[in-house]
Amino acid sequence: MKKLLLAIATFSLLVACGNESKKKDNSAAQEIIKDQVVNVYTHRHYQPDQDIFKMFEEKTGIKVKVINASADELIQKMKMEGKQSPADVLITVDAGRLSRAKDEGLLQSIESELLESSIPSHLQDADNQWFGLTKRARIIAYAKDRVKPEELSTYEDLVNTKWKGKILVRSSSNIYNQSLMASIIANDGEEAAKIWAKGIVANMARSPKGSDRDQVKAMVAGEGDLAIVNSYYIGKMLNSPDAEEVKTAQQIGLFFPNQEDRGTHINVSGAGVAKYAPNKENAILFIEYLISDEAQQVFTDANYEYPILESVEPVKDIKDWGDFKEDNLELNKLGAFNKKAVLIFDEAGWK
Ligand code: FE
């Protein structure tokens, strides 16, 4: 508790200094704050993040310098830079990649009572090397005019021959699918996972291509009846400035699989402090800010993700989808089984 109070006090102090620096242009405080930076390597490809980074800058006076690339590229970059790396924080859209960064020695354990106590334990690393920031469910979207939700049940049931030629899903090179597969290995075992992968390939409506949104569009165009997608893409389509996307999203239903057993597969966007972070204190403050109520509110309101904190209200569209049971698998397992997942995909011919 003491540490928590200290963290809050430190944060408030910085927030206060940030405001102070705006008022007194020549103050020493401003000098100190002005040069403060946090270097963020991020794979998150969403505009609302920029708004949140701005909010953090305004609150603390700490400048957020962003390097945007895929998680694999960022991990590679951090490896090459070694001790010289300017990276303070690594953000990815998937726990599997964070867990890989940890295994490669690119992150460090930090002390933050706030992060540790606020984030559910299965959504953070046991060694405090990374923390979940937002949740996303990998769900089954279905064509409302052709499928009744009663016909759906589990990820496992998607291999049922009744779905032959009906399933739309993106390529296996995508981390969202790799993590779903890792969760199936963790829950059902390797042999069952192999059979599942082959069964899905046999039921595919077409050879995998495109993004999650493209699967939904293809489904509405009649290419298949079911699409495996991340939940927030549906929220984004429903609220898209493109009227065509809105119309498309309105024609589909959302199904949360495995409600009678382990629950729907959940993944997180998350962050960790880089091993050689030159601005470690700022990095911790930055990650702590990302789970503040106001940052969490933007993540859900503008990006349709589930807040990592129970205390934050999900955006209306998400609430309309209803509560559901989440798979509480420890997310480090997504990293642990990633290589196996990729091998099984290859073996099954899932492009
Ligand atoms: Fe995404």
Short mmCIF file of C-alpha atoms and ligand atoms in Angstrom, two decimals:
data_model
loop_
_atom_site.label_atom_id
_atom_site.label_comp_id
_atom_site.label_asym_id
_atom_site.label_seq_id
_atom_site.Cartn_x
_atom_site.Cartn_y
_atom_site.Cartn_z
CA MET A 1 0.00 0.00 0.00
CA LYS A 2 2.87 2.30 0.89
CA LYS A 3 4.35 1.78 -2.57
CA LEU A 4 1.01 2.43 -4.18
CA LEU A 5 0.67 5.71 -2.33
CA LEU A 6 4.21 6.59 -3.30
CA ALA A 7 3.49 5.81 -6.96
CA ILE A 8 0.37 7.95 -6.87
CA ALA A 9 2.26 10.71 -5.08
CA THR A 10 5.08 10.61 -7.64
CA PHE A 11 2.56 10.66 -10.45
CA SER A 12 0.62 13.57 -8.91
CA LEU A 13 3.87 15.44 -8.39
CA LEU A 14 4.79 15.06 -12.02
CA VAL A 15 1.29 16.00 -13.05
CA ALA A 16 1.60 19.07 -10.82
CA CYS A 17 5.02 19.90 -12.29
CA GLY A 18 3.56 19.53 -15.77
CA ASN A 19 0.88 22.11 -15.00
CA GLU A 20 3.37 24.32 -13.18
CA SER A 21 5.68 24.38 -16.19
CA LYS A 22 2.87 25.78 -18.31
CA LYS A 23 2.31 28.64 -15.86
CA LYS A 24 5.88 29.68 -15.05
CA ASP A 25 7.82 29.70 -18.27
CA ASN A 26 11.20 30.39 -16.71
CA SER A 27 10.98 28.09 -13.72
CA ALA A 28 13.64 25.49 -13.05
CA ALA A 29 10.89 22.89 -12.89
CA GLN A 30 10.13 23.50 -16.51
CA GLU A 31 13.75 22.94 -17.45
CA ILE A 32 13.71 19.56 -15.81
CA ILE A 33 10.37 18.53 -17.20
CA LYS A 34 11.05 19.92 -20.66
CA ASP A 35 13.89 17.51 -21.31
CA GLN A 36 11.99 14.51 -20.04
CA VAL A 37 11.09 11.95 -22.67
CA VAL A 38 9.78 8.45 -22.93
CA ASN A 39 10.66 6.49 -26.05
CA VAL A 40 7.84 4.18 -27.03
CA TYR A 41 8.23 1.34 -29.50
CA THR A 42 4.70 0.38 -30.44
CA HIS A 43 2.94 -2.05 -32.70
CA ARG A 44 -0.48 -0.57 -31.92
CA HIS A 45 -1.77 0.83 -35.18
CA TYR A 46 -4.70 2.86 -33.89
CA GLN A 47 -5.26 6.64 -33.94
CA PRO A 48 -6.74 6.86 -30.39
CA ASP A 49 -3.31 5.91 -29.02
CA GLN A 50 -1.91 9.18 -30.34
CA ASP A 51 -4.61 11.03 -28.40
CA ILE A 52 -3.73 9.16 -25.22
CA PHE A 53 -0.01 9.92 -25.67
CA LYS A 54 -0.92 13.61 -26.06
CA MET A 55 -2.95 13.49 -22.87
CA PHE A 56 0.03 12.00 -21.05
CA GLU A 57 2.33 14.72 -22.40
CA GLU A 58 -0.06 17.42 -21.27
CA LYS A 59 -0.41 15.89 -17.81
CA THR A 60 3.26 15.24 -17.11
CA GLY A 61 5.33 17.37 -19.47
CA ILE A 62 7.11 14.18 -20.50
CA LYS A 63 7.43 14.02 -24.27
CA VAL A 64 6.33 10.76 -25.89
CA LYS A 65 8.56 9.78 -28.80
CA VAL A 66 6.95 7.06 -30.86
CA ILE A 67 8.52 4.48 -33.13
CA ASN A 68 5.82 2.58 -34.99
CA ALA A 69 6.44 -0.83 -36.56
CA SER A 70 5.32 -4.43 -36.30
CA ALA A 71 6.21 -6.21 -33.05
CA ASP A 72 8.64 -8.48 -34.90
CA GLU A 73 10.44 -5.49 -36.39
CA LEU A 74 10.56 -3.71 -33.04
CA ILE A 75 11.89 -6.79 -31.26
CA GLN A 76 14.53 -7.18 -33.97
CA LYS A 77 15.44 -3.51 -33.64
CA MET A 78 15.79 -3.77 -29.87
CA LYS A 79 18.01 -6.84 -30.26
CA MET A 80 20.28 -5.07 -32.72
CA GLU A 81 20.48 -1.90 -30.66
CA GLY A 82 21.35 -3.86 -27.52
CA LYS A 83 22.50 -1.71 -24.61
CA GLN A 84 22.41 1.38 -26.85
CA SER A 85 18.68 1.01 -27.48
CA PRO A 86 16.74 4.22 -26.81
CA ALA A 87 13.57 2.15 -26.24
CA ASP A 88 11.91 2.72 -22.87
CA VAL A 89 8.61 0.95 -23.50
CA LEU A 90 7.56 -1.82 -25.86
CA ILE A 91 3.86 -2.02 -26.72
CA THR A 92 2.41 -4.89 -28.72
CA VAL A 93 -1.08 -5.95 -29.73
CA ASP A 94 -0.59 -9.44 -28.40
CA ALA A 95 0.68 -11.09 -25.24
CA GLY A 96 2.48 -13.72 -27.32
CA ARG A 97 4.94 -11.15 -28.65
CA LEU A 98 5.47 -9.59 -25.21
CA SER A 99 6.23 -12.98 -23.80
CA ARG A 100 8.71 -13.51 -26.64
CA ALA A 101 10.39 -10.18 -25.94
CA LYS A 102 10.71 -11.27 -22.31
CA ASP A 103 12.25 -14.61 -23.29
CA GLU A 104 14.77 -12.82 -25.48
CA GLY A 105 15.85 -10.70 -22.53
CA LEU A 106 14.55 -7.43 -23.99
CA LEU A 107 12.36 -6.43 -21.03
CA GLN A 108 12.97 -5.89 -17.32
CA SER A 109 11.03 -6.54 -14.14
CA ILE A 110 9.65 -3.37 -12.64
CA GLU A 111 8.09 -2.44 -9.34
CA SER A 112 4.68 -0.90 -9.64
CA GLU A 113 2.17 -1.71 -6.95
CA LEU A 114 -0.41 0.14 -9.04
CA LEU A 115 0.03 -2.06 -12.14
CA GLU A 116 0.39 -5.24 -10.13
CA SER A 117 -2.69 -4.73 -8.03
CA SER A 118 -4.96 -3.21 -10.71
CA ILE A 119 -4.47 -5.66 -13.59
CA PRO A 120 -5.90 -9.19 -13.24
CA SER A 121 -3.04 -11.58 -12.55
CA HIS A 122 -3.50 -13.78 -15.66
CA LEU A 123 -3.29 -10.64 -17.82
CA GLN A 124 0.15 -9.63 -16.56
CA ASP A 125 3.53 -11.31 -16.44
CA ALA A 126 4.33 -13.08 -13.16
CA ASP A 127 7.79 -11.44 -13.18
CA ASN A 128 6.39 -7.95 -13.84
CA GLN A 129 8.04 -7.73 -17.24
CA TRP A 130 4.82 -6.88 -19.08
CA PHE A 131 1.27 -5.80 -18.29
CA GLY A 132 -2.00 -6.04 -20.24
CA LEU A 133 -3.55 -2.70 -21.18
CA THR A 134 -6.72 -3.59 -23.09
CA LYS A 135 -8.60 -6.79 -23.77
CA ARG A 136 -9.92 -8.13 -27.05
CA ALA A 137 -11.98 -11.26 -27.66
CA ARG A 138 -11.48 -13.43 -30.74
CA ILE A 139 -15.07 -14.18 -31.62
CA ILE A 140 -17.14 -15.83 -34.33
CA ALA A 141 -19.02 -13.40 -36.56
CA TYR A 142 -21.91 -15.01 -38.45
CA ALA A 143 -24.15 -14.03 -41.35
CA LYS A 144 -27.47 -13.29 -39.64
CA ASP A 145 -29.54 -14.29 -42.66
CA ARG A 146 -27.92 -17.72 -42.98
CA VAL A 147 -26.82 -18.82 -39.52
CA LYS A 148 -28.70 -19.06 -36.23
CA PRO A 149 -26.60 -18.51 -33.10
CA GLU A 150 -28.00 -21.80 -31.72
CA GLU A 151 -25.99 -23.59 -34.39
CA LEU A 152 -22.76 -22.29 -32.87
CA SER A 153 -21.02 -23.45 -29.71
CA THR A 154 -17.22 -23.69 -29.53
CA TYR A 155 -14.04 -23.03 -31.53
CA GLU A 156 -13.67 -26.81 -31.53
CA ASP A 157 -17.08 -27.29 -33.18
CA LEU A 158 -15.99 -25.19 -36.19
CA VAL A 159 -14.40 -28.36 -37.61
CA ASN A 160 -17.87 -29.94 -37.83
CA THR A 161 -18.52 -30.92 -41.47
CA LYS A 162 -21.70 -28.80 -41.42
CA TRP A 163 -19.40 -25.79 -41.83
CA LYS A 164 -17.64 -27.14 -44.92
CA GLY A 165 -16.80 -24.26 -47.28
CA LYS A 166 -18.25 -21.73 -44.82
CA ILE A 167 -15.38 -20.46 -42.66
CA LEU A 168 -13.50 -17.24 -43.37
CA VAL A 169 -10.30 -16.60 -41.46
CA ARG A 170 -7.10 -14.74 -42.18
CA SER A 171 -3.63 -16.16 -42.67
CA SER A 172 -1.77 -18.17 -40.03
CA SER A 173 1.12 -15.69 -40.18
CA ASN A 174 -1.12 -13.36 -38.19
CA ILE A 175 -0.40 -13.19 -34.47
CA TYR A 176 -4.11 -13.14 -33.50
CA ASN A 177 -4.53 -16.58 -35.09
CA GLN A 178 -1.26 -17.85 -33.68
CA SER A 179 -2.42 -16.92 -30.19
CA LEU A 180 -5.84 -18.49 -30.70
CA MET A 181 -4.04 -21.66 -31.77
CA ALA A 182 -1.69 -21.43 -28.76
CA SER A 183 -4.75 -21.24 -26.51
CA ILE A 184 -6.18 -24.36 -28.17
CA ILE A 185 -2.88 -26.20 -27.61
CA ALA A 186 -2.87 -25.06 -23.98
CA ASN A 187 -6.48 -26.09 -23.41
CA ASP A 188 -6.93 -29.19 -25.60
CA GLY A 189 -3.38 -30.50 -26.10
CA GLU A 190 -1.14 -30.72 -29.13
CA GLU A 191 -2.79 -33.68 -30.85
CA ALA A 192 -6.26 -32.16 -30.61
CA ALA A 193 -4.85 -28.85 -31.89
CA LYS A 194 -3.43 -30.59 -34.98
CA ILE A 195 -6.79 -32.18 -35.74
CA TRP A 196 -8.49 -28.82 -35.20
CA ALA A 197 -6.18 -26.98 -37.60
CA LYS A 198 -6.76 -29.59 -40.33
CA GLY A 199 -10.49 -29.45 -39.73
CA ILE A 200 -10.59 -25.67 -40.09
CA VAL A 201 -8.55 -25.81 -43.30
CA ALA A 202 -11.00 -28.39 -44.66
CA ASN A 203 -13.92 -26.06 -43.85
CA MET A 204 -12.42 -22.84 -45.22
CA ALA A 205 -14.52 -20.87 -47.68
CA ARG A 206 -11.36 -19.72 -49.47
CA SER A 207 -7.61 -19.62 -49.10
CA PRO A 208 -6.78 -17.19 -46.25
CA LYS A 209 -6.18 -13.59 -47.28
CA GLY A 210 -6.82 -10.09 -46.00
CA SER A 211 -7.48 -8.62 -42.57
CA ASP A 212 -10.14 -9.42 -39.98
CA ARG A 213 -12.39 -6.76 -41.52
CA ASP A 214 -11.92 -8.35 -44.95
CA GLN A 215 -13.27 -11.64 -43.59
CA VAL A 216 -16.43 -9.87 -42.44
CA LYS A 217 -16.83 -8.13 -45.80
CA ALA A 218 -16.34 -11.40 -47.69
CA MET A 219 -18.95 -13.04 -45.47
CA VAL A 220 -21.55 -10.37 -46.14
CA ALA A 221 -20.73 -10.64 -49.85
CA GLY A 222 -21.70 -14.30 -49.56
CA GLU A 223 -18.29 -16.00 -49.71
CA GLY A 224 -18.82 -17.76 -46.37
CA ASP A 225 -21.12 -17.89 -43.36
CA LEU A 226 -18.71 -17.52 -40.43
CA ALA A 227 -15.68 -15.32 -39.80
CA ILE A 228 -13.15 -15.54 -36.97
CA VAL A 229 -12.32 -11.95 -35.95
CA ASN A 230 -11.27 -9.70 -33.10
CA SER A 231 -14.20 -8.04 -31.38
CA TYR A 232 -13.05 -4.41 -31.72
CA TYR A 233 -13.06 -4.55 -35.52
CA ILE A 234 -16.83 -5.02 -35.40
CA GLY A 235 -17.16 -1.95 -33.16
CA LYS A 236 -15.00 0.04 -35.54
CA MET A 237 -17.00 -1.06 -38.57
CA LEU A 238 -20.31 -0.23 -36.87
CA ASN A 239 -19.00 3.28 -36.20
CA SER A 240 -17.05 3.71 -39.41
CA PRO A 241 -17.17 6.96 -41.42
CA ASP A 242 -17.62 4.66 -44.42
CA ALA A 243 -21.39 4.00 -44.73
CA GLU A 244 -20.72 0.78 -46.64
CA GLU A 245 -18.76 -0.64 -43.67
CA VAL A 246 -21.55 0.28 -41.29
CA LYS A 247 -24.09 -1.49 -43.47
CA THR A 248 -21.84 -4.54 -43.67
CA ALA A 249 -21.37 -4.74 -39.91
CA GLN A 250 -25.10 -4.43 -39.32
CA GLN A 251 -25.70 -7.65 -41.22
CA ILE A 252 -23.66 -9.83 -38.92
CA GLY A 253 -24.13 -11.37 -35.52
CA LEU A 254 -21.47 -11.84 -32.86
CA PHE A 255 -21.00 -15.14 -31.10
CA PHE A 256 -18.79 -15.65 -28.06
CA PRO A 257 -17.65 -19.27 -28.21
CA ASN A 258 -17.00 -21.79 -25.41
CA GLN A 259 -19.40 -20.24 -22.92
CA GLU A 260 -20.27 -23.68 -21.51
CA ASP A 261 -16.65 -24.55 -20.82
CA ARG A 262 -13.45 -22.47 -20.57
CA GLY A 263 -14.76 -19.24 -22.09
CA THR A 264 -13.89 -17.15 -25.16
CA HIS A 265 -10.24 -16.63 -26.11
CA ILE A 266 -8.96 -13.32 -24.79
CA ASN A 267 -5.82 -11.52 -25.75
CA VAL A 268 -4.39 -8.21 -24.63
CA SER A 269 -2.53 -5.27 -25.96
CA GLY A 270 0.21 -4.78 -23.45
CA ALA A 271 3.39 -3.00 -22.51
CA GLY A 272 6.71 -3.72 -20.85
CA VAL A 273 9.71 -1.64 -19.82
CA ALA A 274 12.75 -2.21 -22.05
CA LYS A 275 15.79 -3.88 -20.51
CA TYR A 276 18.06 -0.89 -21.10
CA ALA A 277 15.43 1.84 -20.78
CA PRO A 278 17.30 5.16 -20.46
CA ASN A 279 14.18 6.70 -18.89
CA LYS A 280 12.92 3.91 -16.69
CA GLU A 281 10.99 6.08 -14.24
CA ASN A 282 9.16 7.80 -17.08
CA ALA A 283 8.48 4.42 -18.66
CA ILE A 284 6.76 3.21 -15.50
CA LEU A 285 4.74 6.43 -15.18
CA PHE A 286 3.75 6.10 -18.82
CA ILE A 287 2.47 2.53 -18.46
CA GLU A 288 0.70 3.48 -15.24
CA TYR A 289 -1.00 6.28 -17.12
CA LEU A 290 -2.20 3.86 -19.80
CA ILE A 291 -4.30 2.09 -17.18
CA SER A 292 -5.68 5.32 -15.71
CA ASP A 293 -9.46 5.68 -15.99
CA GLU A 294 -9.18 8.41 -18.62
CA ALA A 295 -6.80 6.49 -20.88
CA GLN A 296 -8.84 3.31 -20.49
CA GLN A 297 -11.95 5.26 -21.43
CA VAL A 298 -10.35 6.33 -24.72
CA PHE A 299 -9.21 2.78 -25.48
CA THR A 300 -12.78 1.56 -25.18
CA ASP A 301 -14.67 4.60 -26.52
CA ALA A 302 -12.53 5.13 -29.60
CA ASN A 303 -11.10 1.68 -30.28
CA TYR A 304 -13.89 -0.59 -28.98
CA GLU A 305 -11.57 -2.63 -26.79
CA TYR A 306 -12.51 -4.03 -23.39
CA PRO A 307 -10.96 -2.02 -20.56
CA ILE A 308 -8.44 -3.98 -18.51
CA LEU A 309 -9.99 -2.44 -15.38
CA GLU A 310 -13.41 -3.53 -14.14
CA SER A 311 -13.99 0.01 -12.89
CA VAL A 312 -14.11 1.47 -16.41
CA GLU A 313 -17.38 1.26 -18.35
CA PRO A 314 -17.00 -0.34 -21.77
CA VAL A 315 -18.32 1.67 -24.72
CA LYS A 316 -22.04 1.18 -25.54
CA ASP A 317 -21.54 -1.16 -28.53
CA ILE A 318 -19.52 -3.49 -26.35
CA LYS A 319 -22.17 -3.40 -23.64
CA ASP A 320 -24.82 -4.24 -26.25
CA TRP A 321 -22.91 -7.44 -27.06
CA GLY A 322 -23.47 -8.52 -23.47
CA ASP A 323 -21.34 -10.07 -20.77
CA PHE A 324 -19.53 -13.27 -21.54
CA LYS A 325 -17.24 -15.76 -19.91
CA GLU A 326 -13.54 -15.20 -20.71
CA ASP A 327 -10.91 -17.89 -20.95
CA ASN A 328 -8.67 -17.10 -17.98
CA LEU A 329 -5.63 -18.82 -19.46
CA GLU A 330 -2.39 -17.31 -18.22
CA LEU A 331 -1.31 -15.26 -21.24
CA ASN A 332 2.39 -16.13 -21.03
CA LYS A 333 1.22 -19.49 -22.44
CA LEU A 334 0.43 -17.74 -25.74
CA GLY A 335 4.12 -17.02 -26.08
CA ALA A 336 5.19 -20.41 -24.77
CA PHE A 337 3.11 -22.23 -27.40
CA ASN A 338 3.69 -19.80 -30.28
CA LYS A 339 6.33 -21.86 -32.08
CA LYS A 340 4.24 -25.00 -31.77
CA ALA A 341 1.23 -23.10 -33.11
CA VAL A 342 3.15 -22.00 -36.20
CA LEU A 343 4.36 -25.56 -36.84
CA ILE A 344 0.86 -26.97 -36.53
CA PHE A 345 -0.49 -24.36 -38.95
CA ASP A 346 2.21 -25.26 -41.48
CA GLU A 347 1.55 -28.96 -41.11
CA ALA A 348 -2.17 -28.41 -41.63
CA GLY A 349 -1.58 -26.28 -44.74
CA TRP A 350 -3.22 -23.19 -43.18
CA LYS A 351 -1.65 -20.51 -45.34
FE FE B 1 -5.68 -5.15 -34.73
#
